[in-house]
mmCIF file of C-alpha atoms in Angstrom:
data_model
loop_
_atom_site.group_PDB
_atom_site.id
_atom_site.type_symbol
_atom_site.label_atom_id
_atom_site.label_comp_id
_atom_site.label_asym_id
_atom_site.label_seq_id
_atom_site.Cartn_x
_atom_site.Cartn_y
_atom_site.Cartn_z
ATOM 1 C CA MET A 1 0.000 0.000 0.000
ATOM 2 C CA ALA A 2 1.427 3.380 -0.965
ATOM 3 C CA GLU A 3 2.506 5.727 1.818
ATOM 4 C CA GLU A 4 -0.212 8.291 1.000
ATOM 5 C CA LYS A 5 -2.916 5.631 1.021
ATOM 6 C CA VAL A 6 -1.749 4.392 4.443
ATOM 7 C CA ARG A 7 -1.662 7.978 5.725
ATOM 8 C CA ASP A 8 -5.196 8.606 4.434
ATOM 9 C CA GLU A 9 -6.516 5.413 6.021
ATOM 10 C CA ALA A 10 -4.795 6.208 9.333
ATOM 11 C CA MET A 11 -6.294 9.733 9.247
ATOM 12 C CA GLN A 12 -9.727 8.258 8.599
ATOM 13 C CA MET A 13 -9.260 5.847 11.522
ATOM 14 C CA MET A 14 -8.305 8.652 13.904
ATOM 15 C CA GLY A 15 -11.394 10.575 12.795
ATOM 16 C CA MET A 16 -13.583 7.788 14.143
ATOM 17 C CA PHE A 17 -12.402 8.292 17.741
ATOM 18 C CA GLN A 18 -13.540 11.050 20.099
ATOM 19 C CA VAL A 19 -10.421 10.761 22.226
ATOM 20 C CA LEU A 20 -6.879 10.340 20.897
ATOM 21 C CA PRO A 21 -3.545 9.901 22.662
ATOM 22 C CA ARG A 22 -1.477 13.028 23.326
ATOM 23 C CA LEU A 23 1.729 11.091 22.649
ATOM 24 C CA VAL A 24 2.427 7.956 20.603
ATOM 25 C CA VAL A 25 5.663 6.151 21.425
ATOM 26 C CA PHE A 26 7.370 3.681 19.107
ATOM 27 C CA ASP A 27 10.091 1.123 19.592
ATOM 28 C CA LEU A 28 12.507 0.960 16.654
ATOM 29 C CA ASP A 29 13.823 -2.585 16.053
ATOM 30 C CA TYR A 30 11.124 -4.866 14.625
ATOM 31 C CA THR A 31 8.494 -2.171 15.234
ATOM 32 C CA LEU A 32 9.340 0.678 12.843
ATOM 33 C CA TRP A 33 12.011 -1.200 10.906
ATOM 34 C CA PRO A 34 12.583 -4.939 10.238
ATOM 35 C CA PHE A 35 16.019 -5.435 11.821
ATOM 36 C CA TYR A 36 18.214 -4.856 14.891
ATOM 37 C CA CYS A 37 20.259 -1.758 14.201
ATOM 38 C CA GLU A 38 23.224 -3.154 16.186
ATOM 39 C CA CYS A 39 23.504 -5.801 13.442
ATOM 40 C CA ARG A 40 23.780 -3.171 10.713
ATOM 41 C CA SER A 41 26.335 -0.656 9.521
ATOM 42 C CA LYS A 42 25.798 3.115 9.449
ATOM 43 C CA ARG A 43 26.726 2.982 5.764
ATOM 44 C CA GLU A 44 23.633 0.920 4.894
ATOM 45 C CA MET A 45 20.381 2.430 3.718
ATOM 46 C CA PRO A 46 17.649 1.268 6.117
ATOM 47 C CA SER A 47 13.991 0.708 5.330
ATOM 48 C CA LEU A 48 10.809 0.955 7.349
ATOM 49 C CA TYR A 49 7.972 -1.542 7.578
ATOM 50 C CA PRO A 50 5.455 -0.846 4.751
ATOM 51 C CA ASN A 51 2.826 0.975 6.885
ATOM 52 C CA ALA A 52 5.187 2.788 9.252
ATOM 53 C CA LYS A 53 5.855 6.049 7.395
ATOM 54 C CA GLY A 54 2.193 6.566 6.438
ATOM 55 C CA ILE A 55 1.143 6.124 10.079
ATOM 56 C CA LEU A 56 3.876 8.514 11.261
ATOM 57 C CA LYS A 57 2.779 11.111 8.699
ATOM 58 C CA ALA A 58 -0.877 10.778 9.737
ATOM 59 C CA LEU A 59 -0.007 11.327 13.403
ATOM 60 C CA GLN A 60 2.129 14.328 12.470
ATOM 61 C CA GLU A 61 -0.648 15.766 10.298
ATOM 62 C CA LYS A 62 -3.155 15.289 13.147
ATOM 63 C CA GLY A 63 -0.818 17.155 15.510
ATOM 64 C CA ILE A 64 -0.174 14.180 17.794
ATOM 65 C CA ASP A 65 3.305 14.164 19.288
ATOM 66 C CA MET A 66 5.534 11.124 18.821
ATOM 67 C CA ALA A 67 8.525 9.728 20.702
ATOM 68 C CA ILE A 68 10.924 6.790 20.533
ATOM 69 C CA ALA A 69 11.704 4.290 23.296
ATOM 70 C CA SER A 70 14.427 1.878 22.191
ATOM 71 C CA ARG A 71 16.762 -0.365 24.188
ATOM 72 C CA SER A 72 19.237 -0.476 21.315
ATOM 73 C CA PRO A 73 22.877 -0.476 22.463
ATOM 74 C CA THR A 74 23.814 1.434 19.285
ATOM 75 C CA ALA A 75 22.084 4.812 19.558
ATOM 76 C CA ASP A 76 24.525 6.245 16.999
ATOM 77 C CA ILE A 77 23.371 3.788 14.316
ATOM 78 C CA ALA A 78 19.697 4.270 15.249
ATOM 79 C CA ASN A 79 20.024 8.066 14.978
ATOM 80 C CA THR A 80 21.858 7.758 11.654
ATOM 81 C CA PHE A 81 19.045 5.575 10.297
ATOM 82 C CA LEU A 82 16.372 8.007 11.557
ATOM 83 C CA ASP A 83 18.222 10.767 9.662
ATOM 84 C CA LYS A 84 18.586 8.685 6.491
ATOM 85 C CA LEU A 85 14.854 7.880 6.558
ATOM 86 C CA ASN A 86 14.003 11.579 7.040
ATOM 87 C CA ILE A 87 11.857 10.883 10.096
ATOM 88 C CA LYS A 88 14.074 12.088 12.962
ATOM 89 C CA PRO A 89 12.368 15.532 13.243
ATOM 90 C CA MET A 90 8.967 13.841 13.667
ATOM 91 C CA PHE A 91 9.847 12.779 17.226
ATOM 92 C CA ILE A 92 9.777 15.236 20.124
ATOM 93 C CA THR A 93 12.049 13.021 22.193
ATOM 94 C CA LYS A 94 14.168 9.977 21.455
ATOM 95 C CA GLU A 95 15.126 7.715 24.357
ATOM 96 C CA ILE A 96 17.585 5.278 22.771
ATOM 97 C CA PHE A 97 19.802 3.495 25.269
ATOM 98 C CA SER A 98 20.511 -0.025 26.480
ATOM 99 C CA SER A 99 18.643 -0.913 29.659
ATOM 100 C CA TRP A 100 17.481 -3.854 31.750
ATOM 101 C CA SER A 101 14.379 -1.947 32.905
ATOM 102 C CA HIS A 102 12.044 -3.195 30.140
ATOM 103 C CA LYS A 103 11.597 0.432 29.049
ATOM 104 C CA THR A 104 10.175 1.781 32.310
ATOM 105 C CA GLU A 105 13.206 4.070 32.592
ATOM 106 C CA HIS A 106 12.652 5.220 28.992
ATOM 107 C CA PHE A 107 9.072 6.158 29.839
ATOM 108 C CA GLN A 108 10.068 7.958 33.039
ATOM 109 C CA ARG A 109 12.391 10.117 30.911
ATOM 110 C CA ILE A 110 9.744 10.646 28.207
ATOM 111 C CA HIS A 111 7.262 11.752 30.874
ATOM 112 C CA ALA A 112 9.848 14.073 32.474
ATOM 113 C CA ARG A 113 10.624 15.675 29.093
ATOM 114 C CA THR A 114 7.032 15.987 27.830
ATOM 115 C CA SER A 115 4.867 16.199 30.993
ATOM 116 C CA VAL A 116 2.373 13.946 29.197
ATOM 117 C CA PRO A 117 0.659 11.618 31.707
ATOM 118 C CA PHE A 118 1.264 7.913 31.128
ATOM 119 C CA THR A 119 -2.497 7.413 30.683
ATOM 120 C CA SER A 120 -2.385 9.811 27.703
ATOM 121 C CA MET A 121 0.267 7.751 25.890
ATOM 122 C CA LEU A 122 -0.002 4.943 23.324
ATOM 123 C CA PHE A 123 2.995 2.620 22.834
ATOM 124 C CA PHE A 124 3.929 0.099 20.109
ATOM 125 C CA ASP A 125 6.639 -2.545 20.682
ATOM 126 C CA ASP A 126 7.520 -6.049 19.491
ATOM 127 C CA GLU A 127 8.562 -7.454 22.885
ATOM 128 C CA ASP A 128 5.939 -8.741 25.305
ATOM 129 C CA ARG A 129 8.096 -7.991 28.375
ATOM 130 C CA ASN A 130 8.201 -4.291 27.420
ATOM 131 C CA ILE A 131 4.447 -4.242 26.789
ATOM 132 C CA LYS A 132 3.736 -5.780 30.205
ATOM 133 C CA SER A 133 6.025 -3.491 32.203
ATOM 134 C CA VAL A 134 4.986 -0.266 30.453
ATOM 135 C CA SER A 135 1.282 -1.194 30.680
ATOM 136 C CA LYS A 136 1.659 -1.335 34.475
ATOM 137 C CA MET A 137 2.629 2.353 34.335
ATOM 138 C CA GLY A 138 -0.774 3.186 32.799
ATOM 139 C CA VAL A 139 0.380 3.416 29.176
ATOM 140 C CA THR A 140 -1.860 1.762 26.566
ATOM 141 C CA SER A 141 0.617 -0.696 25.037
ATOM 142 C CA ILE A 142 0.253 -2.738 21.837
ATOM 143 C CA LEU A 143 2.341 -5.765 20.888
ATOM 144 C CA VAL A 144 3.202 -5.815 17.177
ATOM 145 C CA GLY A 145 4.069 -8.969 15.243
ATOM 146 C CA ASN A 146 5.481 -7.705 11.949
ATOM 147 C CA GLY A 147 6.034 -4.070 12.669
ATOM 148 C CA VAL A 148 3.478 -1.353 13.151
ATOM 149 C CA THR A 149 0.594 -1.906 10.737
ATOM 150 C CA LEU A 150 -2.768 -0.265 10.156
ATOM 151 C CA GLY A 151 -4.321 -3.183 12.071
ATOM 152 C CA ALA A 152 -2.042 -2.601 15.070
ATOM 153 C CA PHE A 153 -2.733 1.137 14.834
ATOM 154 C CA ARG A 154 -6.510 0.525 14.871
ATOM 155 C CA GLN A 155 -6.103 -1.817 17.842
ATOM 156 C CA GLY A 156 -4.053 0.821 19.650
ATOM 157 C CA LEU A 157 -6.601 3.572 19.079
ATOM 158 C CA THR A 158 -9.438 1.260 20.157
ATOM 159 C CA GLU A 159 -7.708 0.120 23.353
ATOM 160 C CA PHE A 160 -6.664 3.687 24.148
ATOM 161 C CA ALA A 161 -10.281 4.904 23.810
ATOM 162 C CA GLN A 162 -11.519 2.010 25.991
ATOM 163 C CA ASN A 163 -8.916 2.804 28.660
ATOM 164 C CA GLN A 164 -9.915 6.476 28.620
ATOM 165 C CA ASN A 165 -13.587 5.507 29.008
ATOM 166 C CA ASN A 166 -12.678 3.306 31.991
ATOM 167 C CA ILE A 167 -10.708 6.142 33.580
ATOM 168 C CA GLU A 168 -13.675 8.491 33.140
ATOM 169 C CA LYS A 169 -16.112 5.928 34.602
ATOM 170 C CA ASN A 170 -13.824 5.469 37.609
ATOM 171 C CA LYS A 171 -13.696 9.252 38.114
ATOM 172 C CA GLN A 172 -17.498 9.399 38.022
ATOM 173 C CA ARG A 173 -17.744 6.594 40.590
ATOM 174 C CA TRP A 174 -15.197 8.337 42.792
ATOM 175 C CA ARG A 175 -17.148 11.623 42.549
ATOM 176 C CA LYS A 176 -20.292 9.888 43.792
ATOM 177 C CA PHE A 177 -18.416 8.099 46.549
ATOM 178 C CA SER A 178 -16.313 11.035 47.747
ATOM 179 C CA GLY A 179 -18.658 13.924 47.091
ATOM 180 C CA LYS A 180 -15.864 15.735 45.221
ATOM 181 C CA SER A 181 -16.419 17.815 42.103
ATOM 182 C CA SER A 182 -14.993 16.947 38.665
ATOM 183 C CA SER A 183 -12.318 19.640 38.899
ATOM 184 C CA GLU A 184 -11.156 18.438 42.313
ATOM 185 C CA ILE A 185 -10.693 14.898 40.965
ATOM 186 C CA ASP A 186 -8.969 16.134 37.801
ATOM 187 C CA ASP A 187 -6.594 18.192 39.964
ATOM 188 C CA GLU A 188 -5.541 14.980 41.728
ATOM 189 C CA ASP A 189 -4.337 13.494 38.418
#
């Protein structure tokens, strides 16, 4: 599917949701591109998964911020590839460093740099251990099989909207229980 067609379909998908994430975070290896960058040379010309660039462009066009959370031990190669693919400026922060924290440290840094609450983030990654640990932080996290696809993107938007609805229902229950107003509960977030 051509990049523009993917972008158009992703834009149409986002238009179907009343609530969208404030920040979408992507892993790199086997999520945006089909390889481990530590196994490649800076001299090579990398490629993205077929739907990746169209989805990135749709998010950019919609005004949704994007970030990277990668445990790659070769940040220099990853940054070179982001430059070669002309997508580096699309990301407001890039946390690319080796870690044993299953990306929780990456997300702490992303939150510190952006002030976006974890519950307002959507994350795509190919490793289940990262999905599980980041989900516990309140981030809507989607496991991808063959990179980020329109199907994974739809799933992410759907799960994000469901999580937001659950948060709102819990706030309403808490208001009834506590006698607090909406603004008092929102101030606690």
